[in-house]
Amino acid sequence: MDLQKQTAPAVSELRASDAERDRIADILHDALAEGRLTADEHAERVEGVLRAKTVGELDVFIRDLPAAHRQSPGTSPAPAPYRPTAGAIPIDPDDNVVAIFSSAVRKGRWRAGRRIHAYAIFGSVEIDLSEALFDHQQVMIKSFSIFGSVEIRVPENVSLRGMGGGVLGSFEVDTLDSGEPQAPIVYVDGWAVLGSIEARPRRGKVVADILDRVQRKVDKSLRKHLNH
């Protein structure tokens, strides 16, 4: 019996989902905010996104934007583990961020430790890793919010995992997969009691490959040793 050989359609030919349209619309919104698109261009492209039927038709609207090339559409990145590697995260924190009837912020160019504790008690904590220096691949942010809020932002090319919960409060972590095997993984754990804990990627912010920084650190140590 002769069977017709059926070829699976290319990714670009697959029907687009509402989630994929939303992703493209978010990229266009960010491009407008960054000044890469004019208001008219943005409106025209968004209208086209709403009419698009396939993944390939969607890709056309962001092909000339940097965000489209950080991760190829349609690829399936290898998922990061949902739990830290045993022994990778110390028991004691490298940094404490505390807000009691106040606010506390970590942002800009700062060095992220392996374990960060965040306490928001009738206050607010903001931890922004979008420009941070990662010396370690795995970072744990242990968060406690009691009648307060903890807001965490990460670069969009790291992996992000949530392992906590809420008691009459909200614990919301956007699961994120980098697709880069050596990219940092940020784990957010903890509890929100009558408060909120939120962790999301910051669009347009990326961190360089961790191996590049590790190699530079090794080279620096080697040069220092040879000089002595």
XYZ file of C-alpha atoms in Angstrom:
228
model
C 0.000 0.000 0.000
C 1.350 3.397 -0.998
C 1.077 5.998 1.721
C 1.364 9.661 0.929
C 4.278 11.208 2.739
C 3.012 14.097 4.816
C 5.403 16.878 5.728
C 4.811 18.868 8.889
C 4.199 22.547 8.163
C 6.952 25.031 8.873
C 6.634 27.035 12.080
C 5.912 30.176 10.065
C 2.876 28.464 8.520
C 1.253 27.548 11.823
C -1.863 29.402 12.908
C -1.098 32.198 15.364
C -2.559 32.107 18.865
C -3.897 35.019 20.905
C -0.878 34.680 23.227
C 1.506 35.066 20.259
C -0.394 38.141 19.057
C -0.144 39.615 22.562
C 3.625 38.957 22.603
C 4.100 40.785 19.289
C 1.880 43.638 20.468
C 3.986 43.985 23.638
C 7.181 44.220 21.557
C 5.594 46.902 19.369
C 4.440 48.838 22.444
C 7.976 48.778 23.865
C 9.393 49.860 20.493
C 7.016 52.844 20.507
C 8.093 53.770 24.044
C 11.777 53.519 23.045
C 11.253 55.782 20.008
C 11.949 53.030 17.465
C 8.470 53.438 15.953
C 6.326 56.496 15.366
C 2.747 56.560 16.617
C 1.453 56.014 13.062
C 3.827 53.091 12.462
C 2.824 51.546 15.771
C -0.898 51.847 15.005
C -0.435 50.404 11.505
C 1.543 47.403 12.767
C -0.825 46.662 15.650
C -3.712 46.658 13.172
C -1.771 44.185 11.040
C -1.057 41.977 14.073
C -4.770 41.741 14.814
C -5.447 40.623 11.209
C -2.520 38.152 11.014
C -3.449 34.482 10.784
C -0.063 32.718 10.898
C 3.128 32.944 12.951
C 5.028 33.994 9.834
C 2.676 36.915 9.239
C 3.210 38.075 12.831
C 7.000 37.943 12.550
C 6.959 40.451 9.682
C 5.847 43.241 12.016
C 8.872 42.932 14.352
C 11.546 41.747 11.909
C 13.361 45.113 12.008
C 13.255 45.425 15.826
C 16.097 44.235 18.122
C 13.708 42.347 20.431
C 12.789 39.993 17.579
C 16.344 38.644 17.353
C 17.045 37.894 21.010
C 15.139 34.656 20.740
C 13.986 33.161 17.479
C 10.196 32.904 17.362
C 8.922 29.330 17.358
C 11.930 27.838 19.129
C 11.473 25.764 22.262
C 14.111 26.764 24.822
C 15.339 24.113 27.202
C 13.483 24.755 30.459
C 15.477 25.757 33.512
C 15.057 23.579 36.624
C 12.308 24.595 39.019
C 14.508 24.084 42.062
C 18.068 25.289 42.726
C 20.888 22.778 42.500
C 21.628 21.228 45.872
C 24.383 23.227 47.598
C 24.335 26.050 45.045
C 22.507 28.507 47.326
C 23.899 29.283 50.820
C 21.651 29.214 53.888
C 22.648 32.696 55.024
C 21.780 35.692 52.829
C 24.398 37.737 51.014
C 22.111 40.760 51.195
C 19.055 41.836 53.227
C 16.584 44.354 51.811
C 14.237 45.481 54.586
C 11.318 47.914 54.530
C 9.288 48.367 57.725
C 6.793 51.224 57.398
C 9.148 52.496 54.686
C 10.569 51.628 51.276
C 13.821 49.988 50.188
C 15.319 49.747 46.710
C 18.137 47.824 45.032
C 18.600 48.908 41.428
C 21.130 50.093 38.889
C 24.599 48.593 38.569
C 24.934 46.376 41.637
C 26.328 42.916 42.327
C 23.710 40.255 43.021
C 24.608 37.627 45.601
C 23.480 34.025 45.566
C 20.807 34.610 48.235
C 18.890 37.842 48.827
C 16.297 38.243 51.571
C 13.536 40.812 51.093
C 11.232 41.865 53.952
C 8.323 44.244 53.344
C 6.282 44.866 56.514
C 3.819 47.687 55.993
C 6.317 48.881 53.397
C 7.587 48.305 49.865
C 10.715 46.634 48.492
C 11.928 46.998 44.917
C 14.674 44.699 43.643
C 15.716 45.470 40.079
C 18.215 43.021 38.565
C 17.921 44.387 35.028
C 21.363 46.053 35.232
C 22.863 43.915 37.998
C 26.129 41.984 37.772
C 25.667 38.219 38.082
C 28.692 36.414 39.500
C 26.649 33.242 40.030
C 24.327 31.374 37.730
C 21.711 30.664 40.409
C 20.209 33.449 42.538
C 17.570 32.980 45.220
C 15.361 35.862 46.364
C 13.557 34.876 49.552
C 10.679 37.314 49.987
C 8.304 38.023 52.855
C 5.500 40.546 52.443
C 3.184 41.360 55.361
C 0.783 44.183 54.555
C 3.430 45.296 52.063
C 4.773 44.691 48.572
C 7.888 43.158 47.040
C 8.474 43.962 43.370
C 11.229 42.145 41.475
C 12.403 42.873 37.928
C 14.896 40.768 35.959
C 16.554 40.991 32.524
C 14.436 39.374 29.845
C 17.117 36.851 28.843
C 17.457 35.108 32.229
C 15.289 32.263 33.533
C 12.768 33.061 36.256
C 11.054 30.638 38.620
C 8.552 31.080 41.470
C 8.122 28.742 44.406
C 6.110 30.695 47.001
C 2.497 31.487 47.802
C 0.053 33.925 49.318
C -2.168 33.980 52.407
C -4.921 36.501 51.721
C -2.318 38.056 49.445
C -0.882 37.597 45.952
C 2.271 35.805 44.819
C 2.820 36.292 41.079
C 5.975 35.239 39.238
C 6.126 35.192 35.434
C 7.855 31.942 34.502
C 10.639 32.753 32.055
C 13.033 30.502 30.110
C 16.197 32.001 28.692
C 17.094 29.246 26.251
C 20.773 29.904 27.087
C 22.146 26.950 29.093
C 24.531 29.156 31.095
C 22.185 32.115 31.643
C 21.394 33.112 35.239
C 18.364 31.522 36.894
C 16.505 33.681 39.408
C 14.380 31.790 41.935
C 11.747 33.729 43.885
C 10.476 32.054 47.048
C 8.489 33.257 50.028
C 5.049 34.254 51.252
C 2.738 37.215 50.867
C 0.437 37.671 53.869
C -2.150 40.348 53.162
C 0.426 41.761 50.770
C 1.951 41.096 47.358
C 5.066 39.599 45.788
C 5.557 40.112 42.067
C 8.422 39.146 39.751
C 8.512 39.967 36.041
C 11.044 40.532 33.228
C 11.890 44.090 32.225
C 11.523 44.457 28.471
C 14.600 45.540 26.564
C 17.037 44.731 29.391
C 19.473 41.865 28.850
C 22.464 40.460 30.687
C 25.614 39.273 28.920
C 26.470 35.589 28.907
C 27.664 34.596 32.378
C 30.527 32.535 30.978
C 32.099 35.653 29.483
C 32.235 37.291 32.900
C 33.503 34.131 34.585
C 36.285 33.854 32.012
C 37.273 37.497 32.541
C 37.379 36.907 36.276
C 39.591 33.832 35.809
C 41.890 35.730 33.441
C 42.181 38.598 35.931
C 43.046 36.221 38.773
C 45.581 34.442 36.590
C 47.275 37.711 35.591
C 47.405 38.798 39.213
C 48.961 35.480 40.194
C 51.570 35.650 37.403
C 52.507 39.215 38.356
C 53.414 37.974 41.801
